[in-house]
Amino acid sequence: MTDLSWINASLTAARPQAVGALLRYFRDMDRAEEAFQDACLRALKSWPEKGPPRDPTAWLILVGRNAALDGVRKQSRNTELPPDEAISDLEDAESQLAERLDGSHYRDDVLRLLFICCHPELPATQQIALALRIVSGLTVAQIARCFLVSEAAMEQRITRAKARIGKAEVPFETPGAVERAERLGAVAAMIYLIFNEGYSGGRDQARAPLCDEAIRLTRLLLRLFPAEPEIMGLAALMLLKQARLPARFDAEGEAVLLEDQDRALWDKKLISEGLALIDKAMRHNRPGPYQVQAAIDATHSRAETAAQTDWAGIEGLYVALERMQPSPVITLNRAVAVAKLHGPEAALAMIEPLETPLAGYFPYFGARGAFLLQLGRNHEARSAFDRAISLAGSAQEAAHIRRHLDRLIQQAQ
Amino acid sequence: MLYSLLCYNKEDVVWSWTKEEDDAVMSRLSVVHEKLVKEGKLGPSLRLLPTTAAATLRGSMVIDGPFAETKEQLLGFYVIDVENLDAALDVAKQLSAANPTSVYEVRPVALFVPDARPNAPKDVIRAY
């Protein structure tokens, strides 16, 4: 790794804590971001010559703060600029600051920075874009590519979102336990949105970095809040899903269903990490939706072949998830497990009442068609599949469903 | 004389490497590994998963996350092959009962390369 890419990686890693701390000092997002930019420029000049500082984050915070204060002084023309040595001679101040880096201050700084992006008035896509820009430090061009929009459109979206949070009351006081838990919950949901944005992009190279970024942010949260079982669950959930990426698509780019995937292609490193995290979370006996979803994925990850899947375990987990977050989509997923356990008839009876709430949801008709097909009711199956195709989001998706269904029908004959 | 080499780095940076960056480092390391194997010098080696996946046993208390104190130093480590975290913690508890003042961080292994020396000793080797 070259010097420059090492420095870039350090700057990216330091960014959430540094911008979070600078925001606490200045209570102004633009100024905090500018200060961090300044500090990065100075780092790029100074680090290759002098070597990286012992604590890059503390260095960036201090230099960023001084640079911004310089700027303020310059503007007001009241005082002379402090000599440069005052900024570059960091040893004492840096170690003092580093002492506090592990402290709760910095924990809440990062959480606040992420939480600001979750402002409830912002639509989900704006929350994500803002977090990717402010917290992750992705360029507007990179974010625009992820969302398949022009750079100008994304620039405008981010500017608007920033203006909106600029007007909002930003909670700067140290949060209490309840407030902190609420913030963590909102932030976790936003990070999972980032992940899903990348995950649903499938093989789309442009959106793949979103999954990595979501995992990186969750690992950051875990380092700051190591004893939160739902954050462990969220991390495990994303790691276990991401582990399957190499097996999710065939050579033609067609999606491969979980039970048809070549499990040898699954990333064992990510699976080990995910399983360790879900094990750790469960020890707390404080279950939550992320943990249960992760446990479902873990059950799939532990099965060496699709046939060895513990469907009874999965069904039980879906029952638990339904209790936590009642939703027809979850019931539909449970029905798939029920079909494996008790046959298609039981599953079909279970999803019958879902037809109204899921009238616009193509996977419902896909599942219904598959159950009917297993029962030999081919004619009804065909009409369910046609309904699924008519509900597909795009021509490409429709073609994909059709190919998949043709295969199913062929197998059934 | 046997030596252990312990590799330290900033975890948030290393686990933010892209796959290409990670692969590049690993392939540069593998050149060194192969040379050491040829020279008959390389014993078992391993790469650990991030500390966010770790739990730590201190006495009878299990703490989420890595060993974080700076008062203690690393004295040694075990590689164990068990079913899950609970089983690993159970082994740690047995060790802790025998050596109660020591703290045991339980961290999953990302990569394990077995002893590559041609005449790898089967017996215990003592430096004392």
Coordinates of C-alpha atoms in Angstrom, one line a residue:
Chain A
M1 CA 0.0 0.0 0.0
T2 CA 1.4 3.4 -1.0
D3 CA 1.9 6.2 1.5
L4 CA -1.0 8.1 -0.1
S5 CA -3.5 5.3 0.0
W6 CA -2.5 4.6 3.7
I7 CA -3.2 8.3 4.5
N8 CA -6.5 8.2 2.6
A9 CA -7.6 5.1 4.5
S10 CA -6.6 6.8 7.8
L11 CA -8.5 10.0 6.9
T12 CA -11.6 8.0 6.1
A13 CA -11.4 5.9 9.3
A14 CA -10.9 9.1 11.4
R15 CA -13.6 11.0 9.7
P16 CA -16.7 10.2 11.8
Q17 CA -15.0 10.9 15.1
A18 CA -13.2 14.0 13.8
V19 CA -16.2 15.6 12.2
G20 CA -18.3 14.6 15.2
A21 CA -15.9 16.3 17.6
L22 CA -15.6 19.4 15.3
L23 CA -19.3 19.7 15.1
R24 CA -19.5 19.7 18.9
Y25 CA -16.9 22.6 19.0
F26 CA -18.5 24.7 16.3
R27 CA -22.1 23.6 16.4
D28 CA -22.2 24.2 12.7
M29 CA -22.1 21.4 10.2
D30 CA -20.5 23.4 7.3
R31 CA -17.8 24.8 9.5
A32 CA -17.1 21.4 11.0
E33 CA -16.8 19.9 7.5
E34 CA -14.6 22.7 6.3
A35 CA -12.3 22.4 9.3
F36 CA -12.0 18.6 8.7
Q37 CA -11.2 19.3 5.0
D38 CA -8.5 21.8 6.1
A39 CA -7.0 19.3 8.5
C40 CA -6.9 16.6 5.8
L41 CA -5.1 18.9 3.4
R42 CA -2.5 19.6 6.1
A43 CA -2.2 15.9 6.8
L44 CA -1.5 15.2 3.2
K45 CA 1.3 17.8 3.3
S46 CA 2.7 16.9 6.7
W47 CA 2.3 13.1 7.1
P48 CA 4.4 11.9 4.2
E49 CA 7.3 14.0 5.5
K50 CA 7.0 13.6 9.2
G51 CA 5.3 10.2 9.3
P52 CA 1.8 9.7 10.6
P53 CA 1.0 10.9 14.1
R54 CA 0.5 8.4 16.8
D55 CA -3.2 9.2 17.0
P56 CA -4.4 10.5 13.6
T57 CA -7.9 11.3 14.8
A58 CA -6.7 13.5 17.6
W59 CA -4.3 15.2 15.3
L60 CA -7.1 15.9 12.7
I61 CA -9.4 17.3 15.4
L62 CA -6.8 19.6 16.8
V63 CA -5.5 20.8 13.5
G64 CA -9.0 21.2 12.2
R65 CA -10.1 23.2 15.2
N66 CA -7.1 25.5 15.0
A67 CA -7.5 25.9 11.3
A68 CA -11.1 27.0 11.7
L69 CA -10.3 29.3 14.5
D70 CA -7.6 30.9 12.3
G71 CA -10.2 31.4 9.7
V72 CA -12.5 33.1 12.1
R73 CA -9.6 35.3 13.3
K74 CA -8.7 36.2 9.7
Q75 CA -12.2 37.2 9.0
S76 CA -12.5 39.4 12.0
R77 CA -8.9 40.9 11.5
N78 CA -8.7 41.4 15.3
T79 CA -5.7 39.4 16.1
E80 CA -2.6 38.3 14.4
L81 CA -2.4 34.7 13.2
P82 CA -0.7 32.4 15.6
P83 CA 2.6 31.1 14.4
D84 CA 2.5 27.8 12.5
E85 CA 4.5 26.1 15.2
A86 CA 1.6 26.5 17.5
I87 CA -0.4 24.2 15.3
S88 CA 2.2 21.7 14.3
D89 CA 3.7 21.2 17.8
L90 CA 1.0 18.8 19.0
E91 CA 2.7 16.4 21.3
D92 CA 1.3 17.5 24.6
A93 CA -2.1 18.6 23.4
E94 CA -2.4 15.5 21.3
S95 CA -1.8 13.1 24.1
Q96 CA -4.2 14.9 26.4
L97 CA -6.8 14.8 23.7
A98 CA -6.1 11.1 23.0
E99 CA -6.8 10.3 26.6
R100 CA -10.3 11.4 26.0
L101 CA -10.7 9.7 22.6
D102 CA -11.8 6.5 24.2
G103 CA -14.2 8.4 26.4
S104 CA -17.9 8.8 26.2
H105 CA -17.6 12.2 24.6
Y106 CA -16.4 10.8 21.3
R107 CA -18.9 8.0 21.5
D108 CA -21.7 10.5 21.6
D109 CA -20.1 12.7 19.0
V110 CA -20.2 9.9 16.4
L111 CA -23.7 9.0 17.4
R112 CA -24.9 12.6 17.2
L113 CA -23.4 13.0 13.7
L114 CA -25.2 9.9 12.5
F115 CA -28.4 10.8 14.3
I116 CA -28.5 14.3 12.7
C117 CA -28.7 12.5 9.4
C118 CA -31.7 10.5 10.6
H119 CA -33.9 13.6 10.9
P120 CA -37.5 12.4 10.7
E121 CA -38.5 15.1 8.2
L122 CA -35.9 13.8 5.7
P123 CA -37.1 11.1 3.4
A124 CA -35.1 7.9 3.7
T125 CA -33.1 8.5 0.5
Q126 CA -32.0 11.9 1.7
Q127 CA -31.0 10.5 5.1
I128 CA -28.8 8.0 3.4
A129 CA -27.3 10.5 1.0
L130 CA -26.5 12.8 3.9
A131 CA -24.9 10.1 6.0
L132 CA -22.8 9.0 3.1
R133 CA -21.6 12.5 2.5
I134 CA -21.1 13.8 6.0
V135 CA -20.2 10.7 8.0
S136 CA -18.6 8.4 5.4
G137 CA -17.1 11.2 3.3
L138 CA -18.1 9.8 0.0
T139 CA -17.9 12.4 -2.8
V140 CA -21.1 13.7 -4.3
A141 CA -20.1 12.0 -7.5
Q142 CA -19.7 8.6 -5.8
I143 CA -23.1 9.0 -4.0
A144 CA -24.8 10.0 -7.3
R145 CA -23.5 6.8 -8.9
C146 CA -24.9 4.7 -6.1
F147 CA -28.3 6.2 -6.6
L148 CA -28.2 6.3 -10.4
V149 CA -28.8 10.1 -10.6
S150 CA -26.7 12.9 -12.0
E151 CA -24.1 14.6 -9.9
A152 CA -26.0 17.9 -10.1
A153 CA -29.2 16.3 -8.9
M154 CA -27.4 14.6 -5.9
E155 CA -25.7 17.9 -5.1
Q156 CA -29.0 19.6 -4.9
R157 CA -30.5 16.8 -2.8
I158 CA -27.7 16.9 -0.3
T159 CA -27.8 20.7 -0.1
R160 CA -31.5 20.7 0.5
A161 CA -31.2 18.0 3.2
K162 CA -28.4 20.0 4.9
A163 CA -30.5 23.2 4.8
R164 CA -33.3 21.2 6.5
I165 CA -31.1 19.9 9.3
G166 CA -29.5 23.3 9.6
K167 CA -32.8 24.7 10.7
A168 CA -33.5 21.8 13.1
E169 CA -32.6 21.9 16.7
V170 CA -29.5 19.8 17.0
P171 CA -29.3 18.1 20.4
F172 CA -25.8 19.0 21.7
E173 CA -26.2 18.1 25.3
T174 CA -24.9 14.7 26.4
P175 CA -27.8 12.4 25.9
G176 CA -29.3 10.4 28.8
A177 CA -29.6 6.6 28.6
V178 CA -33.1 6.6 27.1
E179 CA -32.3 9.3 24.5
R180 CA -29.1 7.5 23.6
A181 CA -30.9 4.2 23.1
E182 CA -33.5 6.0 20.8
R183 CA -30.7 7.6 18.8
L184 CA -29.0 4.3 18.4
G185 CA -32.2 2.7 17.2
A186 CA -32.7 5.5 14.6
V187 CA -29.1 5.3 13.4
A188 CA -29.2 1.5 13.2
A189 CA -32.3 1.7 11.0
M190 CA -30.6 4.3 8.7
I191 CA -27.5 2.1 8.4
Y192 CA -29.6 -0.9 7.5
L193 CA -31.2 1.3 4.8
I194 CA -27.8 2.0 3.4
F195 CA -27.0 -1.7 3.3
N196 CA -30.3 -2.6 1.7
E197 CA -29.8 0.1 -1.0
G198 CA -26.6 -1.7 -1.9
Y199 CA -27.9 -5.2 -1.4
S200 CA -31.0 -4.7 -3.6
G201 CA -28.7 -3.3 -6.3
G202 CA -27.5 -6.9 -6.7
R203 CA -24.5 -7.2 -8.9
D204 CA -24.5 -3.5 -9.8
Q205 CA -20.9 -2.5 -9.1
A206 CA -21.9 1.1 -8.5
R207 CA -24.0 0.2 -5.5
A208 CA -21.8 -2.4 -4.0
P209 CA -19.8 0.0 -1.9
L210 CA -23.0 0.8 0.0
C211 CA -22.9 -2.6 1.7
D212 CA -19.3 -2.3 2.7
E213 CA -19.9 1.2 4.0
A214 CA -22.9 0.1 6.1
I215 CA -20.8 -2.7 7.6
R216 CA -17.9 -0.3 8.3
L217 CA -20.3 2.1 10.1
T218 CA -21.8 -0.7 12.1
R219 CA -18.3 -2.0 13.2
L220 CA -17.6 1.6 14.2
L221 CA -20.9 1.7 16.3
L222 CA -19.9 -1.7 17.9
R223 CA -16.5 -0.3 18.9
L224 CA -18.3 2.6 20.6
F225 CA -21.2 0.6 22.0
P226 CA -19.8 -2.8 22.5
A227 CA -22.6 -4.2 24.7
E228 CA -25.6 -3.5 22.6
P229 CA -27.1 -6.8 21.4
E230 CA -29.2 -5.2 18.6
I231 CA -26.1 -3.5 17.1
M232 CA -24.4 -6.9 17.2
G233 CA -27.5 -8.4 15.6
L234 CA -27.4 -5.7 12.9
A235 CA -23.8 -6.3 12.2
A236 CA -24.3 -10.1 12.1
L237 CA -27.3 -9.7 9.7
M238 CA -25.4 -7.6 7.2
L239 CA -22.2 -9.7 7.4
L240 CA -24.1 -13.0 6.8
K241 CA -26.0 -11.5 3.9
Q242 CA -22.9 -10.0 2.4
A243 CA -21.1 -13.3 2.7
R244 CA -23.4 -14.8 0.0
L245 CA -22.7 -12.1 -2.5
P246 CA -20.3 -14.3 -4.6
A247 CA -23.0 -16.9 -4.9
R248 CA -26.1 -14.7 -5.5
F249 CA -25.7 -14.4 -9.3
D250 CA -24.8 -16.8 -12.0
A251 CA -22.4 -16.2 -14.9
E252 CA -25.2 -14.5 -16.9
G253 CA -26.0 -12.2 -14.0
E254 CA -29.2 -14.0 -13.2
A255 CA -30.2 -14.0 -9.5
V256 CA -29.7 -17.5 -7.9
L257 CA -32.2 -18.4 -5.1
L258 CA -30.7 -19.2 -1.7
E259 CA -31.4 -22.9 -1.9
D260 CA -29.7 -23.2 -5.3
Q261 CA -26.6 -21.2 -4.4
D262 CA -23.2 -22.9 -4.4
R263 CA -22.4 -22.6 -0.8
A264 CA -18.7 -23.2 -1.4
L265 CA -18.7 -19.6 -2.8
W266 CA -19.9 -18.1 0.5
D267 CA -17.3 -15.9 2.2
K268 CA -16.3 -17.9 5.3
K269 CA -14.5 -15.0 6.9
L270 CA -17.7 -12.9 6.9
I271 CA -19.7 -15.8 8.1
S272 CA -17.4 -16.5 11.0
E273 CA -17.6 -12.9 12.0
G274 CA -21.4 -12.9 11.7
L275 CA -21.8 -16.1 13.7
A276 CA -19.5 -14.9 16.4
L277 CA -21.5 -11.7 16.7
I278 CA -24.9 -13.4 16.9
D279 CA -23.6 -15.8 19.5
K280 CA -22.4 -12.8 21.5
A281 CA -25.7 -11.0 21.1
M282 CA -27.9 -13.9 22.2
R283 CA -26.0 -14.2 25.5
H284 CA -27.7 -11.0 26.5
N285 CA -31.2 -12.5 26.4
R286 CA -32.5 -9.2 25.1
P287 CA -33.8 -10.3 21.7
G288 CA -34.8 -7.7 19.0
P289 CA -35.7 -7.7 15.4
Y290 CA -32.1 -7.5 14.0
Q291 CA -31.0 -10.3 16.2
V292 CA -33.9 -12.5 15.1
Q293 CA -33.3 -11.7 11.4
A294 CA -29.6 -12.4 11.9
A295 CA -30.4 -15.7 13.6
I296 CA -32.5 -16.7 10.6
D297 CA -29.6 -15.9 8.3
A298 CA -27.2 -17.7 10.7
T299 CA -29.4 -20.8 10.4
H300 CA -29.0 -20.7 6.6
S301 CA -25.2 -20.1 7.0
R302 CA -24.8 -23.1 9.3
A303 CA -26.5 -25.5 6.9
E304 CA -23.9 -27.2 4.7
T305 CA -26.4 -28.0 2.0
A306 CA -29.9 -26.5 1.4
A307 CA -31.4 -29.8 2.4
Q308 CA -29.8 -29.6 5.8
T309 CA -31.5 -26.3 6.6
D310 CA -33.2 -26.3 10.0
W311 CA -36.6 -25.2 8.8
A312 CA -38.2 -25.8 12.2
G313 CA -35.7 -23.4 13.8
I314 CA -36.4 -20.8 11.0
E315 CA -40.1 -21.1 11.5
G316 CA -39.8 -20.5 15.2
L317 CA -37.6 -17.4 14.5
Y318 CA -40.2 -16.0 12.1
V319 CA -42.9 -16.5 14.8
A320 CA -40.8 -14.5 17.2
L321 CA -40.2 -11.8 14.5
E322 CA -43.9 -11.7 13.8
R323 CA -44.6 -11.0 17.4
M324 CA -42.0 -8.2 17.5
Q325 CA -43.0 -6.6 14.2
P326 CA -46.3 -7.9 12.9
S327 CA -46.2 -7.7 9.1
P328 CA -47.8 -9.7 6.3
V329 CA -44.3 -9.9 4.6
I330 CA -42.9 -11.7 7.6
T331 CA -45.9 -14.0 7.7
L332 CA -45.3 -14.7 4.0
N333 CA -41.7 -15.6 4.8
R334 CA -42.8 -17.9 7.6
A335 CA -45.1 -19.6 5.1
V336 CA -42.1 -20.6 3.1
A337 CA -40.7 -22.4 6.2
V338 CA -44.1 -23.9 6.9
A339 CA -44.2 -25.3 3.3
K340 CA -40.9 -27.0 3.9
L341 CA -42.1 -28.4 7.3
H342 CA -45.7 -29.2 6.8
G343 CA -46.2 -29.1 3.0
P344 CA -47.7 -26.6 0.5
E345 CA -51.3 -27.0 1.6
A346 CA -50.6 -25.7 5.1
A347 CA -48.6 -22.8 3.7
L348 CA -51.3 -21.9 1.2
A349 CA -53.9 -21.8 3.9
M350 CA -51.6 -19.5 5.9
I351 CA -51.1 -17.0 3.2
E352 CA -54.7 -16.9 2.0
P353 CA -55.6 -13.9 4.3
L354 CA -52.6 -12.0 3.1
E355 CA -53.9 -11.5 -0.4
T356 CA -55.5 -8.2 0.4
P357 CA -52.6 -6.5 2.2
L358 CA -50.1 -7.9 -0.3
A359 CA -52.2 -7.3 -3.4
G360 CA -49.4 -5.2 -4.9
Y361 CA -46.4 -7.3 -3.8
F362 CA -45.2 -9.7 -6.5
P363 CA -43.3 -12.1 -4.2
Y364 CA -46.7 -13.0 -2.7
F365 CA -48.0 -14.2 -6.0
G366 CA -44.7 -15.9 -6.7
A367 CA -44.9 -17.8 -3.5
R368 CA -48.6 -18.6 -4.0
G369 CA -47.9 -19.9 -7.5
A370 CA -45.0 -22.1 -6.2
F371 CA -47.2 -23.6 -3.5
L372 CA -50.0 -24.3 -6.0
L373 CA -47.6 -25.8 -8.4
Q374 CA -46.3 -28.2 -5.7
L375 CA -50.0 -29.3 -5.2
G376 CA -50.3 -30.0 -8.9
R377 CA -52.9 -27.1 -9.3
N378 CA -51.0 -25.9 -12.4
H379 CA -53.7 -23.9 -13.9
E380 CA -54.2 -21.7 -10.7
A381 CA -50.4 -21.6 -10.4
R382 CA -50.1 -20.1 -13.9
S383 CA -52.6 -17.3 -13.1
A384 CA -50.8 -16.5 -9.8
F385 CA -47.5 -16.3 -11.7
D386 CA -49.0 -14.1 -14.4
R387 CA -50.2 -11.8 -11.6
A388 CA -46.6 -11.8 -10.2
I389 CA -45.2 -10.8 -13.6
S390 CA -47.8 -8.0 -14.0
L391 CA -46.6 -6.6 -10.7
A392 CA -42.9 -6.6 -11.5
G393 CA -41.2 -3.2 -11.1
S394 CA -39.5 -3.3 -14.5
A395 CA -39.5 -5.2 -17.8
Q396 CA -36.2 -6.6 -16.8
E397 CA -37.6 -7.8 -13.5
A398 CA -40.7 -9.3 -15.3
A399 CA -38.5 -11.2 -17.7
H400 CA -36.4 -12.5 -14.8
I401 CA -39.5 -13.7 -12.9
R402 CA -40.8 -15.3 -16.2
R403 CA -37.6 -17.2 -16.7
H404 CA -37.6 -18.4 -13.2
L405 CA -41.2 -19.5 -13.3
D406 CA -40.7 -21.3 -16.6
R407 CA -38.0 -23.3 -14.9
L408 CA -40.3 -24.1 -12.0
I409 CA -43.1 -25.2 -14.3
Q410 CA -40.7 -27.4 -16.3
Q411 CA -39.4 -29.0 -13.1
A412 CA -43.0 -29.7 -12.0
Q413 CA -43.9 -31.5 -15.2
Chain B
M1 CA 14.7 -20.9 19.5
L2 CA 11.0 -20.3 18.8
Y3 CA 9.8 -16.7 18.4
S4 CA 6.3 -15.4 18.0
L5 CA 5.7 -12.3 16.0
L6 CA 2.6 -10.3 16.9
C7 CA 1.2 -8.0 14.3
Y8 CA -0.5 -4.7 15.3
N9 CA -2.3 -2.2 13.3
K10 CA -5.3 0.2 13.3
E11 CA -8.2 -2.1 12.9
D12 CA -10.7 0.4 11.7
V13 CA -8.3 1.2 8.8
V14 CA -7.4 -2.4 8.0
W15 CA -11.0 -3.6 7.9
S16 CA -11.9 -0.6 5.7
W17 CA -9.5 -1.8 3.0
T18 CA -11.2 -2.7 -0.2
K19 CA -10.9 -6.3 -1.3
E20 CA -8.2 -5.3 -3.8
E21 CA -6.2 -3.5 -1.1
D22 CA -6.5 -6.4 1.3
D23 CA -5.6 -8.9 -1.4
A24 CA -2.6 -6.8 -2.4
V25 CA -1.3 -6.9 1.2
M26 CA -2.0 -10.6 1.6
S27 CA -0.2 -11.5 -1.6
R28 CA 2.8 -9.4 -0.7
L29 CA 2.8 -11.2 2.7
S30 CA 2.5 -14.6 1.0
V31 CA 5.7 -14.0 -0.9
V32 CA 7.4 -13.6 2.5
H33 CA 5.5 -16.6 3.9
E34 CA 6.6 -18.8 0.9
K35 CA 10.3 -17.8 1.4
L36 CA 10.0 -18.7 5.1
V37 CA 8.4 -22.0 4.3
K38 CA 11.3 -22.8 2.0
E39 CA 13.7 -21.9 4.7
G40 CA 11.9 -24.2 7.1
K41 CA 11.3 -21.4 9.5
L42 CA 7.5 -20.9 9.4
G43 CA 5.4 -22.4 12.2
P44 CA 1.6 -22.0 12.5
S45 CA 0.3 -18.5 11.7
L46 CA -3.1 -16.9 11.8
R47 CA -5.1 -13.8 11.1
L48 CA -7.7 -12.7 13.5
L49 CA -11.2 -11.3 12.8
P50 CA -11.9 -7.8 14.1
T51 CA -12.1 -7.1 17.9
T52 CA -15.8 -6.2 17.4
A53 CA -16.4 -10.0 17.1
A54 CA -14.5 -10.6 20.4
A55 CA -15.7 -11.2 24.0
T56 CA -13.5 -11.1 27.0
L57 CA -13.5 -13.3 30.1
R58 CA -12.3 -11.6 33.3
G59 CA -12.7 -13.8 36.3
S60 CA -16.3 -15.1 35.9
M61 CA -17.5 -12.0 34.0
V62 CA -17.9 -12.0 30.2
I63 CA -17.4 -8.6 28.7
D64 CA -18.4 -7.7 25.1
G65 CA -15.5 -6.6 23.0
P66 CA -11.8 -7.0 23.1
F67 CA -9.3 -6.9 26.0
A68 CA -9.0 -3.2 26.5
E69 CA -6.7 -2.5 29.5
T70 CA -3.2 -1.4 29.0
K71 CA -2.0 -2.5 32.5
E72 CA -1.7 -6.1 31.4
Q73 CA 0.5 -7.4 28.6
L74 CA 0.0 -10.3 26.2
L75 CA 1.5 -13.5 27.7
G76 CA 0.4 -16.1 25.3
F77 CA -2.4 -17.6 23.3
Y78 CA -4.3 -20.7 22.4
V79 CA -6.0 -21.9 19.3
I80 CA -9.0 -24.0 20.1
D81 CA -11.5 -25.8 17.8
V82 CA -15.0 -25.6 19.2
E83 CA -18.6 -25.3 18.0
N84 CA -19.5 -21.8 19.0
L85 CA -18.8 -18.8 21.3
D86 CA -20.3 -20.5 24.4
A87 CA -18.1 -23.5 23.9
A88 CA -15.1 -21.2 23.5
L89 CA -16.0 -19.3 26.6
D90 CA -16.3 -22.6 28.4
V91 CA -12.7 -23.4 27.6
A92 CA -11.7 -19.9 28.6
K93 CA -13.4 -20.5 32.0
Q94 CA -11.5 -23.7 32.5
L95 CA -8.2 -21.8 31.9
S96 CA -9.3 -18.9 34.0
A97 CA -10.1 -21.2 36.9
A98 CA -6.6 -22.6 36.7
N99 CA -5.1 -19.1 36.3
P100 CA -7.6 -16.7 37.9
T101 CA -5.7 -13.4 37.5
S102 CA -5.3 -13.7 33.8
V103 CA -7.9 -12.3 31.4
Y104 CA -8.9 -14.2 28.3
E105 CA -10.0 -12.5 25.1
V106 CA -12.0 -14.9 22.9
R107 CA -11.6 -13.8 19.3
P108 CA -12.6 -15.8 16.1
V109 CA -9.8 -16.6 13.7
A110 CA -10.1 -15.4 10.1
L111 CA -7.3 -17.6 8.6
F112 CA -5.3 -20.4 10.1
V113 CA -2.1 -21.7 8.4
P114 CA -0.8 -24.9 10.0
D115 CA 2.9 -25.5 10.9
A116 CA 4.8 -25.6 7.6
R117 CA 8.2 -26.8 8.8
P118 CA 9.2 -30.1 7.2
N119 CA 10.1 -31.8 10.5
A120 CA 7.6 -29.9 12.7
P121 CA 8.1 -31.1 16.2
K122 CA 5.4 -33.2 17.8
D123 CA 6.7 -32.7 21.3
V124 CA 6.4 -29.7 23.6
I125 CA 9.3 -27.2 23.1
R126 CA 10.3 -25.2 26.2
A127 CA 12.5 -22.1 26.3
Y128 CA 12.8 -22.5 30.0

